[in-house]
mmCIF file of C-alpha atoms and ligand atoms in Angstrom:
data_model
loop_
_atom_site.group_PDB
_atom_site.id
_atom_site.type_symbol
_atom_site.label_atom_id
_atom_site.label_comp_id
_atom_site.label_asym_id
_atom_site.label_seq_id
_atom_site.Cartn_x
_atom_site.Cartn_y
_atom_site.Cartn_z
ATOM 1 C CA UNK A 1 -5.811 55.715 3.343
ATOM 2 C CA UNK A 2 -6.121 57.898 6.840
ATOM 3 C CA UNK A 3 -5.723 56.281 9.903
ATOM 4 C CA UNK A 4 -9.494 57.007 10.343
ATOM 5 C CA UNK A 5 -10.300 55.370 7.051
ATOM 6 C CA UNK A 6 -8.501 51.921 7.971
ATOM 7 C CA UNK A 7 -9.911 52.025 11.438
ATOM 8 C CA UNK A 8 -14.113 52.521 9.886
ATOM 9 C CA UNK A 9 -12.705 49.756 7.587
ATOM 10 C CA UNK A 10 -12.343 47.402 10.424
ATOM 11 C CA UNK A 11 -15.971 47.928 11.788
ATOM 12 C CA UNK A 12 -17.172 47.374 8.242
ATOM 13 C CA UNK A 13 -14.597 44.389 7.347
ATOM 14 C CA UNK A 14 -13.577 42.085 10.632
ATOM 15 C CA UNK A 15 -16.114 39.711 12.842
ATOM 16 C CA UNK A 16 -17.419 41.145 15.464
ATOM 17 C CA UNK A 17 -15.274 39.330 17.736
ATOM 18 C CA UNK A 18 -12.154 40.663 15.919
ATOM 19 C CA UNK A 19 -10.695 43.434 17.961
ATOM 20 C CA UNK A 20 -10.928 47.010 16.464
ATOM 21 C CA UNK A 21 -7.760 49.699 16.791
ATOM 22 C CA UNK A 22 -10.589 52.185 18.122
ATOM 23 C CA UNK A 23 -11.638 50.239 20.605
ATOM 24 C CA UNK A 24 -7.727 49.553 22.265
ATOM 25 C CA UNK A 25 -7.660 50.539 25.959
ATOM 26 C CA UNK A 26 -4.853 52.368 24.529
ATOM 27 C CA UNK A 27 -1.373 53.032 25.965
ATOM 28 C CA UNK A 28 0.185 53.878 29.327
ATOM 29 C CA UNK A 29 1.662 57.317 28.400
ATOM 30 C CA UNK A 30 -0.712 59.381 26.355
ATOM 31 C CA UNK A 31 0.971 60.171 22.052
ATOM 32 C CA UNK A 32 -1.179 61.548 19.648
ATOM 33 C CA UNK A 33 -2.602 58.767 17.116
ATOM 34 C CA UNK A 34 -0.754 58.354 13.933
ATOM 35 C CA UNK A 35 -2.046 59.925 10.229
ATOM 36 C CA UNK A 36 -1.890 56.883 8.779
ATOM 37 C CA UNK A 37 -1.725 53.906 10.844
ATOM 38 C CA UNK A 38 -3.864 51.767 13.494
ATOM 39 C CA UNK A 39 -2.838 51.811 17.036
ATOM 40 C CA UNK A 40 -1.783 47.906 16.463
ATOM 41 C CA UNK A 41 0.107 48.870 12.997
ATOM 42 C CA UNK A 42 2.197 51.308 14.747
ATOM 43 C CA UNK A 43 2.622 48.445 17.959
ATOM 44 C CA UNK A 44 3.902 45.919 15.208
ATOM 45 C CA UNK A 45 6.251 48.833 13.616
ATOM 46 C CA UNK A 46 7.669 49.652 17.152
ATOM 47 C CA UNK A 47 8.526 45.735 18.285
ATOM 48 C CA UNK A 48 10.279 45.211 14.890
ATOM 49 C CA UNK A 49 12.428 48.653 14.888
ATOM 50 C CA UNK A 50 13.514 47.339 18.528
ATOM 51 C CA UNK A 51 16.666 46.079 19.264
ATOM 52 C CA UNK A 52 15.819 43.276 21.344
ATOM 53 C CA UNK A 53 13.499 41.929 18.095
ATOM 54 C CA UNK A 54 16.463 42.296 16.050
ATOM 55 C CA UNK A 55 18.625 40.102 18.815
ATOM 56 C CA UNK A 56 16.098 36.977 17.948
ATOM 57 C CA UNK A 57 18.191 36.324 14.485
ATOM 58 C CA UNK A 58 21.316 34.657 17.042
ATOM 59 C CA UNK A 59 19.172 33.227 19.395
ATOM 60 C CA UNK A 60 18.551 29.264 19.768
ATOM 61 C CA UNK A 61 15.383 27.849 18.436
ATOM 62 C CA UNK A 62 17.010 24.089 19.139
ATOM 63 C CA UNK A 63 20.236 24.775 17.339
ATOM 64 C CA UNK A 64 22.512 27.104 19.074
ATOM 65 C CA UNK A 65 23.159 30.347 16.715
ATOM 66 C CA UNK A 66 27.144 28.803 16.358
ATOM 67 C CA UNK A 67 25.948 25.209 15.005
ATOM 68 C CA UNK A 68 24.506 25.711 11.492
ATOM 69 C CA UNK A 69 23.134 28.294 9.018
ATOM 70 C CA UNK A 70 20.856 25.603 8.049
ATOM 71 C CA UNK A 71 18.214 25.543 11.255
ATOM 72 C CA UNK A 72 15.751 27.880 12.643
ATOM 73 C CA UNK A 73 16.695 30.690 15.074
ATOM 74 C CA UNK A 74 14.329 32.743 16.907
ATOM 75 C CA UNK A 75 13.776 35.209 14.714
ATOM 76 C CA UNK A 76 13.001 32.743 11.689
ATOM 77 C CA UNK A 77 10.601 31.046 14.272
ATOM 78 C CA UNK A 78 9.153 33.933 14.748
ATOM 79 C CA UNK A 79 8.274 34.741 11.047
ATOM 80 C CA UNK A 80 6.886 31.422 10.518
ATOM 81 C CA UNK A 81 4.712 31.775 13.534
ATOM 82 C CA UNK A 82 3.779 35.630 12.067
ATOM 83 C CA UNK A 83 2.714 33.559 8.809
ATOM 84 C CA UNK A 84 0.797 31.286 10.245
ATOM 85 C CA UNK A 85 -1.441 33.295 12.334
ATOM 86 C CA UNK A 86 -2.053 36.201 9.975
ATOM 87 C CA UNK A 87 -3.154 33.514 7.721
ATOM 88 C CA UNK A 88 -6.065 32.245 10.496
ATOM 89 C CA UNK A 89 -6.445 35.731 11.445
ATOM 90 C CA UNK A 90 -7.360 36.873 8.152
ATOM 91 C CA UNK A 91 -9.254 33.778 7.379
ATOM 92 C CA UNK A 92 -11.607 34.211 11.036
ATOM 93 C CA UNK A 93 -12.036 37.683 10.332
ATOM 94 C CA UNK A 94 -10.070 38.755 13.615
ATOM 95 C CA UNK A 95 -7.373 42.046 13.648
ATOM 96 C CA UNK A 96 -4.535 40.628 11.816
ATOM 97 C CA UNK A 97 -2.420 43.746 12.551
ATOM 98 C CA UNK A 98 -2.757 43.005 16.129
ATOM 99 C CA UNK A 99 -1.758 39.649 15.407
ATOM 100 C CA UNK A 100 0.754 40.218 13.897
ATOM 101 C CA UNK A 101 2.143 42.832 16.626
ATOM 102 C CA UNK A 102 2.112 39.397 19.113
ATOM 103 C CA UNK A 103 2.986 36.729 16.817
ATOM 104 C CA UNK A 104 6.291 38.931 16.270
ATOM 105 C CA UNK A 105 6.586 39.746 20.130
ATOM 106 C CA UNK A 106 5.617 36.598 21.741
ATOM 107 C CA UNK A 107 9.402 34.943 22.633
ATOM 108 C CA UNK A 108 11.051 38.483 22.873
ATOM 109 C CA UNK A 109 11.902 37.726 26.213
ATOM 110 C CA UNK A 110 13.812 34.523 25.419
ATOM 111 C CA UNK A 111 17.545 34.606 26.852
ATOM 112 C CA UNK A 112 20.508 33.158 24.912
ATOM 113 C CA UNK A 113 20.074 29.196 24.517
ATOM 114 C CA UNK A 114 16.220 28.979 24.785
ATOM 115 C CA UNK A 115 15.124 27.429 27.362
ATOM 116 C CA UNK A 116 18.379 26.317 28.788
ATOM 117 C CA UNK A 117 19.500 29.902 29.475
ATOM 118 C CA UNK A 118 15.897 30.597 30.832
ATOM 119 C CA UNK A 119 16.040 27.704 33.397
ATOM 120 C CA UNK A 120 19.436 28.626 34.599
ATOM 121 C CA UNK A 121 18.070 32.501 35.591
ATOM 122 C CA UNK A 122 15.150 30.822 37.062
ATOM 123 C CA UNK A 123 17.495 29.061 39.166
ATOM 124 C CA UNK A 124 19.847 32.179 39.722
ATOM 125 C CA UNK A 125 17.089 34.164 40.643
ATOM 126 C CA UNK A 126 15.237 32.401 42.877
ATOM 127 C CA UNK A 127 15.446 34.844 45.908
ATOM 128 C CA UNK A 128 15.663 37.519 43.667
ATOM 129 C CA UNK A 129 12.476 38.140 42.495
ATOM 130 C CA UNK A 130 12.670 34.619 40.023
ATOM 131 C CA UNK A 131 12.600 35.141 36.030
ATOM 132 C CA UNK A 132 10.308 33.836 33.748
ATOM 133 C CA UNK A 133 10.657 34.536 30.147
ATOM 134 C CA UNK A 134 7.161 35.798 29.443
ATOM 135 C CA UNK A 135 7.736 38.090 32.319
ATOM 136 C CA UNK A 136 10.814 39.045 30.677
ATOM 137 C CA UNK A 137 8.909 40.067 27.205
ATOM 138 C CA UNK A 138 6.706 42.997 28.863
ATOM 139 C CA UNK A 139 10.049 44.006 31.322
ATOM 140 C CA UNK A 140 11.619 44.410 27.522
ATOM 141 C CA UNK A 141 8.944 46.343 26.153
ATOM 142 C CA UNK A 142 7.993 48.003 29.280
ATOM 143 C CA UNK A 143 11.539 49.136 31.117
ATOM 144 C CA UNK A 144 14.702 47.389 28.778
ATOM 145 C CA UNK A 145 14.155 49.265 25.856
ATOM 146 C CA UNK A 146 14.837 53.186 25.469
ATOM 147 C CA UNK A 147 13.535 54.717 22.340
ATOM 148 C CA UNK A 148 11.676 57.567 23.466
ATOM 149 C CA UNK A 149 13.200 60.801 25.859
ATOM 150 C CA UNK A 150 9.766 61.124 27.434
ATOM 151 C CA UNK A 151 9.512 57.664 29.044
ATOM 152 C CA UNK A 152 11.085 54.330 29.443
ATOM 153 C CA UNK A 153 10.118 51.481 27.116
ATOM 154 C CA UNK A 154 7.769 51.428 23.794
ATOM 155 C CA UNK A 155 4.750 52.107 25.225
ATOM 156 C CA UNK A 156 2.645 49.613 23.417
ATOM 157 C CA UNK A 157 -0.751 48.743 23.624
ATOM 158 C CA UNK A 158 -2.547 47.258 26.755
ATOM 159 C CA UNK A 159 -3.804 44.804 24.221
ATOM 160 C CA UNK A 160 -0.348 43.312 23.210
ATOM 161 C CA UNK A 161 1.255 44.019 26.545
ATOM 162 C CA UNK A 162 -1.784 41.692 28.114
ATOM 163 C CA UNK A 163 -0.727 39.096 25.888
ATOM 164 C CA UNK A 164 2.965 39.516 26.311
ATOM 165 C CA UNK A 165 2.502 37.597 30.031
ATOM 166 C CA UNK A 166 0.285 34.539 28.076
ATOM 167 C CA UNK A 167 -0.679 34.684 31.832
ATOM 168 C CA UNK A 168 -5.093 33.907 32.229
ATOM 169 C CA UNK A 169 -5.119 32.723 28.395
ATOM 170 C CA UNK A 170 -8.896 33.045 28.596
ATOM 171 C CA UNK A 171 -8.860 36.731 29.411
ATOM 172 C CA UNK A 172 -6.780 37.533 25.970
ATOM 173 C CA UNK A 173 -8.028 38.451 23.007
ATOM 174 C CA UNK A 174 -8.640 35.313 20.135
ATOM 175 C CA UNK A 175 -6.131 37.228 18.269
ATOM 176 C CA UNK A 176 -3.971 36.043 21.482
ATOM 177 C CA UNK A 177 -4.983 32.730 21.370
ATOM 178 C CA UNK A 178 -4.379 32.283 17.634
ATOM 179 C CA UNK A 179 -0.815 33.061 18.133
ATOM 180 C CA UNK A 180 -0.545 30.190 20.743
ATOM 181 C CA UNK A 181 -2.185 27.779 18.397
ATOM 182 C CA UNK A 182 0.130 28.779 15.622
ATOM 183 C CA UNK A 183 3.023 29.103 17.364
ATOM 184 C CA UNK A 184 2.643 24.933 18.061
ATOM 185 C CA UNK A 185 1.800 24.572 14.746
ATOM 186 C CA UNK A 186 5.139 25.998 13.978
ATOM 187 C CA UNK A 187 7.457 25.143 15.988
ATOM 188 C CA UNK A 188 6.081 21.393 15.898
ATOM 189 C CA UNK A 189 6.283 21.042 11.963
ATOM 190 C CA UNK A 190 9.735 23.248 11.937
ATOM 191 C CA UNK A 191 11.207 21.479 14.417
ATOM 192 C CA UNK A 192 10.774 17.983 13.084
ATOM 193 C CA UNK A 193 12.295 19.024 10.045
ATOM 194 C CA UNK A 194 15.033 20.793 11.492
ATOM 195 C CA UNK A 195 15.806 17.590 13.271
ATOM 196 C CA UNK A 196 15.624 15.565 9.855
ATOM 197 C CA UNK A 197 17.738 17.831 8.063
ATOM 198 C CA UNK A 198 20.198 17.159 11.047
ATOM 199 C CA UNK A 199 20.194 14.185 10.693
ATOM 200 C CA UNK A 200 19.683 13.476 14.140
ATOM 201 C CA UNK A 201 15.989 12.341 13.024
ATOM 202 C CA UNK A 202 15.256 9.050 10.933
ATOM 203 C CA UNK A 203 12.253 9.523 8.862
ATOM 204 C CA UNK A 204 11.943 5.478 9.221
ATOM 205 C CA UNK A 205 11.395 6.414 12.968
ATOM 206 C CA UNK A 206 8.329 8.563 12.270
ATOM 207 C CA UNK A 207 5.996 5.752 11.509
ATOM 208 C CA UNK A 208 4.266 5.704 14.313
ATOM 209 C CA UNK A 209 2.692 9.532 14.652
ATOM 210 C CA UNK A 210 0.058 9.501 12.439
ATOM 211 C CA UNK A 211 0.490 13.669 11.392
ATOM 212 C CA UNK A 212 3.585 12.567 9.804
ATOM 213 C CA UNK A 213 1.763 9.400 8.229
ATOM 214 C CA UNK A 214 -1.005 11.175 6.882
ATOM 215 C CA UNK A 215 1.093 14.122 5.844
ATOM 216 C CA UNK A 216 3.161 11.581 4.088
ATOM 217 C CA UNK A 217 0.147 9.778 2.300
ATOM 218 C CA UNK A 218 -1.538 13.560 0.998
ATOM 219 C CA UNK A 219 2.041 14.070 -0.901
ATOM 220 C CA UNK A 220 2.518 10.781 -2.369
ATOM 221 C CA UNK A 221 -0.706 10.523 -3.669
ATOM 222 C CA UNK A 222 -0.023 13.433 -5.382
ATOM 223 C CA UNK A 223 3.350 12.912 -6.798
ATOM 224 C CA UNK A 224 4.122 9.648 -6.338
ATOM 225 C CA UNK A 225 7.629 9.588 -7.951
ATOM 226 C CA UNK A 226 8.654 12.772 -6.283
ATOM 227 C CA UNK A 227 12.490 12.290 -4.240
ATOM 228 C CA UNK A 228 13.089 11.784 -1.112
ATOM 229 C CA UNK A 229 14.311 15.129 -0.418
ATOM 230 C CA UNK A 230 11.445 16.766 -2.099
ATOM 231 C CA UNK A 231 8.467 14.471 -0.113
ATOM 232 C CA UNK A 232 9.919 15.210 3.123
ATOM 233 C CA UNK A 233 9.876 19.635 2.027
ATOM 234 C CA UNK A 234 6.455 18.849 0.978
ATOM 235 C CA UNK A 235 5.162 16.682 3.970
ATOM 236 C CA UNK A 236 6.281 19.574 6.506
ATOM 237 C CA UNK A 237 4.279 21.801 4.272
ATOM 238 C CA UNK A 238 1.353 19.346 4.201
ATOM 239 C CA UNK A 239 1.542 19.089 7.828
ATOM 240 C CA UNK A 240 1.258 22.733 8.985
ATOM 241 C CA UNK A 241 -1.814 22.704 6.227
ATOM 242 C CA UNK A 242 -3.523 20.051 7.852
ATOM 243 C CA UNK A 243 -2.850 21.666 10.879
ATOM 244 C CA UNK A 244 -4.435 25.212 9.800
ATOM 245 C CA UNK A 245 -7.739 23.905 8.431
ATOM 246 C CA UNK A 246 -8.048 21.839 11.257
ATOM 247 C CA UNK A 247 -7.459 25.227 13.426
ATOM 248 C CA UNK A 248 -9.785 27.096 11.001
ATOM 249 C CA UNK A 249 -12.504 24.736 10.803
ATOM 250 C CA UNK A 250 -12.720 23.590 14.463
ATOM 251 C CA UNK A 251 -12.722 28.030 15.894
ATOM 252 C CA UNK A 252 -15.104 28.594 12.794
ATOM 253 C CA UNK A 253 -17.690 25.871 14.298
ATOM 254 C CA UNK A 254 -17.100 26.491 18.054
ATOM 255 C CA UNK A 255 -17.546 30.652 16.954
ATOM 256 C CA UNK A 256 -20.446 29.871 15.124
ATOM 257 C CA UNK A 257 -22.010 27.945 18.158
ATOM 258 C CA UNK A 258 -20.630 30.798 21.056
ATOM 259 C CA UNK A 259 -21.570 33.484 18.719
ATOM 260 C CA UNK A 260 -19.716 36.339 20.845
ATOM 261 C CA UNK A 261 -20.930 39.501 20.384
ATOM 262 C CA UNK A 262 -18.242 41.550 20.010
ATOM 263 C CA UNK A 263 -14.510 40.990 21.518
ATOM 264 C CA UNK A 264 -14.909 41.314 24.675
ATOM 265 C CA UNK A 265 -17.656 38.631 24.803
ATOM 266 C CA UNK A 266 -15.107 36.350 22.781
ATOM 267 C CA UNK A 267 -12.532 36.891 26.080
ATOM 268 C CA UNK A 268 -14.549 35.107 28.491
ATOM 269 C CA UNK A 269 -15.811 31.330 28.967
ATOM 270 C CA UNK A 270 -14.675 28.608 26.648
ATOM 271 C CA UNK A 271 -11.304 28.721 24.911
ATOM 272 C CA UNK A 272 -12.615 29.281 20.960
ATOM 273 C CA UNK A 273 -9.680 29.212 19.136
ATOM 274 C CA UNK A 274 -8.195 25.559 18.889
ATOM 275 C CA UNK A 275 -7.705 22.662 17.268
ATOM 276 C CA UNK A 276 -10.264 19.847 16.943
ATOM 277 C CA UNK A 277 -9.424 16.979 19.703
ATOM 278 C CA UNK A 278 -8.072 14.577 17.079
ATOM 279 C CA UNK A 279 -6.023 16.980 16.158
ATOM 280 C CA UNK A 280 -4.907 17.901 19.630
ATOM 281 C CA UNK A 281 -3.907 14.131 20.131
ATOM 282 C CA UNK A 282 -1.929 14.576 17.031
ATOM 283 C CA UNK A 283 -0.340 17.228 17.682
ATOM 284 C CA UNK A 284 -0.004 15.936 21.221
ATOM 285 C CA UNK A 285 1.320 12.934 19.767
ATOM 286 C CA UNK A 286 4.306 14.408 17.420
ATOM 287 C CA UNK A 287 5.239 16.640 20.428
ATOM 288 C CA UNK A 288 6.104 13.858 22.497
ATOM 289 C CA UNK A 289 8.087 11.847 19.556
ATOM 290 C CA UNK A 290 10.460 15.340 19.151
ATOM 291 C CA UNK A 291 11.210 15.560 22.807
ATOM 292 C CA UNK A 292 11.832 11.837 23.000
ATOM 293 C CA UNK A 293 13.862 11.938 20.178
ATOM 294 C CA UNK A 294 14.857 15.365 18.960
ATOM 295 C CA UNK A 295 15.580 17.302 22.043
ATOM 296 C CA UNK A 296 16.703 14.576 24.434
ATOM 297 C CA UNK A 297 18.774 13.259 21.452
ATOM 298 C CA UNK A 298 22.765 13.049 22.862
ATOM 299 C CA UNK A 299 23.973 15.714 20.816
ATOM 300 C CA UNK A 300 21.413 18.193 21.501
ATOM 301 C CA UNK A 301 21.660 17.577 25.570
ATOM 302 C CA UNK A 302 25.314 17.823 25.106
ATOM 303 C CA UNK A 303 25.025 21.664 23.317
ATOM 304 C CA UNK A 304 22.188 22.207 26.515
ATOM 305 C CA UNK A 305 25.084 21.045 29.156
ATOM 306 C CA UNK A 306 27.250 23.437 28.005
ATOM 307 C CA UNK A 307 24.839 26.303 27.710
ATOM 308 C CA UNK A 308 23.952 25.649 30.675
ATOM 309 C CA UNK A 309 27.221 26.008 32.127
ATOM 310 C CA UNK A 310 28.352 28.993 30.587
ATOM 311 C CA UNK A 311 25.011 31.027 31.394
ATOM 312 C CA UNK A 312 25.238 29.783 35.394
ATOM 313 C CA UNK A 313 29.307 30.651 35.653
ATOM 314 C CA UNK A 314 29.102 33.634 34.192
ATOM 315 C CA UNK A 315 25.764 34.656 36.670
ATOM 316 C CA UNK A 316 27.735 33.348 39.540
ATOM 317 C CA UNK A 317 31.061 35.524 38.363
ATOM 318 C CA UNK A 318 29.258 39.289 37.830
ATOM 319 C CA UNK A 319 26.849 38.861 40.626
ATOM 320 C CA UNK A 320 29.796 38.321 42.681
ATOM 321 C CA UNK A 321 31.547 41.484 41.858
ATOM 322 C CA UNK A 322 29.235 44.491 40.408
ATOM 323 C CA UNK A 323 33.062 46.047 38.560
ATOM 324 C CA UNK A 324 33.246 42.989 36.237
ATOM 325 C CA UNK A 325 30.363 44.277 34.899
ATOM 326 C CA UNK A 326 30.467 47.638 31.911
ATOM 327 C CA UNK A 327 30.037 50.800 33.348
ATOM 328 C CA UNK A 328 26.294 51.609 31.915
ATOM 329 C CA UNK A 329 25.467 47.944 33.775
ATOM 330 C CA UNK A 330 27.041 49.265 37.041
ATOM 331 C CA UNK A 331 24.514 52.011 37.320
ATOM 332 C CA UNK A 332 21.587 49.807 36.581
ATOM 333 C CA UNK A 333 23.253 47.543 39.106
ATOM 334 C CA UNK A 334 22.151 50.219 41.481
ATOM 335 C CA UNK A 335 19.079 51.616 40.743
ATOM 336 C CA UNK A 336 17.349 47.860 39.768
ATOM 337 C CA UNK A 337 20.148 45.716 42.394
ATOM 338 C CA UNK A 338 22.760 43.734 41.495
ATOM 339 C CA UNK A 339 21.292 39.929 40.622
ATOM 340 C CA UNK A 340 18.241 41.992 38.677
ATOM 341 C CA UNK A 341 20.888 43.764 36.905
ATOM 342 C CA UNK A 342 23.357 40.646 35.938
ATOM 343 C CA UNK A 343 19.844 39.025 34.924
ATOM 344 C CA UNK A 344 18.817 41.661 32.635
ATOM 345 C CA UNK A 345 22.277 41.581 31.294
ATOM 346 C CA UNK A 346 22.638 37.995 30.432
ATOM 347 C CA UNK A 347 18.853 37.496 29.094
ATOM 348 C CA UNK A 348 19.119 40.653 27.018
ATOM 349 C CA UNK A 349 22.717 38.261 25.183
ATOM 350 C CA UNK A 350 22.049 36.343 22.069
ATOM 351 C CA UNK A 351 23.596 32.954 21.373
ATOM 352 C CA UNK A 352 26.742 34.635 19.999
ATOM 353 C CA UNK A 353 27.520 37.377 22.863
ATOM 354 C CA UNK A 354 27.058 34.916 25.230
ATOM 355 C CA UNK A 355 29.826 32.496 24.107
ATOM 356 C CA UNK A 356 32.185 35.906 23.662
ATOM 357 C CA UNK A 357 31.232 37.000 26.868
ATOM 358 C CA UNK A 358 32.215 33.682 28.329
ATOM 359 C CA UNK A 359 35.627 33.866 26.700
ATOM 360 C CA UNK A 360 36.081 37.315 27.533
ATOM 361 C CA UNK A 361 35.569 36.263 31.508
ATOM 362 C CA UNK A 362 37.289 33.070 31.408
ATOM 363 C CA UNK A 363 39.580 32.068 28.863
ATOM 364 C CA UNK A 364 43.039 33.774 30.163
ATOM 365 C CA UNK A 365 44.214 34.306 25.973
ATOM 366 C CA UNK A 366 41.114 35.717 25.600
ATOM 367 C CA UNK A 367 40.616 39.847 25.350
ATOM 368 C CA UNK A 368 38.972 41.717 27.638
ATOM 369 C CA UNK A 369 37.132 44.422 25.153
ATOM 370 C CA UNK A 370 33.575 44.448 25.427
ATOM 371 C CA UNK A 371 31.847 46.358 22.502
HETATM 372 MG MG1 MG B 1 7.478 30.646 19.982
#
């Protein structure tokens, strides 16, 4: 199928409120469209043949990279979160290639050790122009990477470099929005299981949230001799399913009522993609139980002490001498200065350089080599 044929396919196929390829605002440096993909197909193709994409495989989700091949890293995150909202996309009749270009993009910018490593540069860069790392995402897409010899960056979209910055959620697209509502739906149900599976979670201490109740309930009902093991794989799943019809029903009804015209309409006034309010308070509910719990749990603080000091010594060592840093770093050190430079240096790290990179700077048996 021609790129023209898929685009006519989306006027005859999505809502109105979905977001058509033809109607993009397009991209900052004029290319010719592709034979045979959307504008938001070949946005999607770009952010996964990047590098910093690729980096999300050793970065922290809650785990550090080093601690287990068992947990979630950013990059399997990520794919669950892609899953999720193509899923609602498809099912509300929005763009899911669009969608899908964000739901892969959306924690690009995260620096090594989540949001340890983020609130250290935020800290680092205070009076340098700060760092945030949604901020971080479109400086990626927009400066960091270098694929092309006739300008910096990817040069995506407007549409997925709007919601790169999350920034005004009710200016994005609903495609936008869905990504935020799956990416809680995600991260809560994966999360809670990645803290079982630790063992750092008790499932006896989960009888209080009620998603984790009910979730419980729907899978014994249905196999009630099933093993322990087995009910807890299948009350994560029942979870994020009960979270997704909520999601679907609740936009369906308030679409329905707001009946946008086209997407543009569906940008402006009330938020239409979100859970119902129960389901808020649930979700609300199970949030609060994991940070109580899960990532204030010793262990997990003790991995985010370290992080933290390993990202902030390192800062403080090559933004206080530019030649610690390699050569290619030196010379952005000078066109971009030097604490912009160091920042873009560390954040760009996964979980894995990092650590080297600390040994390589402090530990005196350590060598020096930097690939
Ligand atoms: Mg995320």
């Amino acid at each position: 199928m021609t790129r023209e044929a898929l685009e006519e396919r989306e006027f005859r196929e999505l809502a109105p409120y979905g977001m058509k390829a033809r109607a993009s605002r397009g991209r900052r440096h004029p290319e010719p469209e592709h034979a045979y993909r959307t504008a938001y197909q070949r946005d999607r193709d770009r952010i996964i043949h990047c590098s910093a994409f690729r980096r999300l495989e050793y970065k922290t989700q809650v785990f550090a990279n080093t601690v287990g091949d068992y947990y979630r890293t950013r990059l399997t995150h990520t794919m669950e979160v892609a899953q999720i909202a193509r899923t609602v996309a498809r099912a509300l009749g929005l763009n899911e290639d669009l969608t899908e270009a964000i739901a892969l993009s959306h924690d690009i910018g995260h620096g090594p050790f989540g949001h340890t490593g983020e609130d250290v540069l935020k800290e680092k860069m205070r009076a340098h122009g700060g760092f945030e790392h949604n901020r971080h995402s479109l400086r990626i897409v927009d400066v960091l990477e270098r694929k092309y010899p006739d300008f910096r960056g990817l040069n995506l979209t407007e549409e997925l470099r709007a919601s790169l910055l999350k920034h005004g959620k009710e200016q994005l697209h609903l495609e936008a929005h869905v990504v935020d509502a799956s990416d809680r739906i995600a991260y809560n149900a994966h999360d809670l299981d990645d803290g079982l599976t630790s063992g750092l979670l008790e499932e006896a201490g989960l009888g209080d949230v009620a998603l984790w109740r009910e979730a419980v309930a729907t899978v014994s009902a249905r196999a009630p001799s099933i093993d322990a093991e087995m009910r807890r794989y299948h009350a994560v799943r029942a979870l994020i399913d009960a979270a997704v019809t909520d999601l679907l029903d609740a936009s369906l009804d308030r679409l329905a009522r707001a009946a946008p015209a086209d997407a543009e309409q569906a940008r402006g006034g009330e938020r239409l993609i979100a859970p119902s309010r129960p389901m808020d308070s649930k979700q609300a509910e199970l949030a609060r139980f994991l940070h109580a719990r899960f990532y204030n749990h010793f262990q997990v603080r003790r991995m985010r002490n370290k992080a933290q000091r390993y990202v902030g010594e390192m800062f403080d060592a090559l933004a206080g001498d530019v030649r610690l840093l390699p050569p290619r770093w030196q010379d952005w050190a000078r066109e971009e200065g030097l604490e912009v430079a160091v920042c873009d240096y560390l954040a760009g790290m996964t979980d894995r350089e990092a650590l080297l990179e600390y040994r390589r700077l402090f530990h005196p048996d350590a060598g020096t080599m930097v690939e």
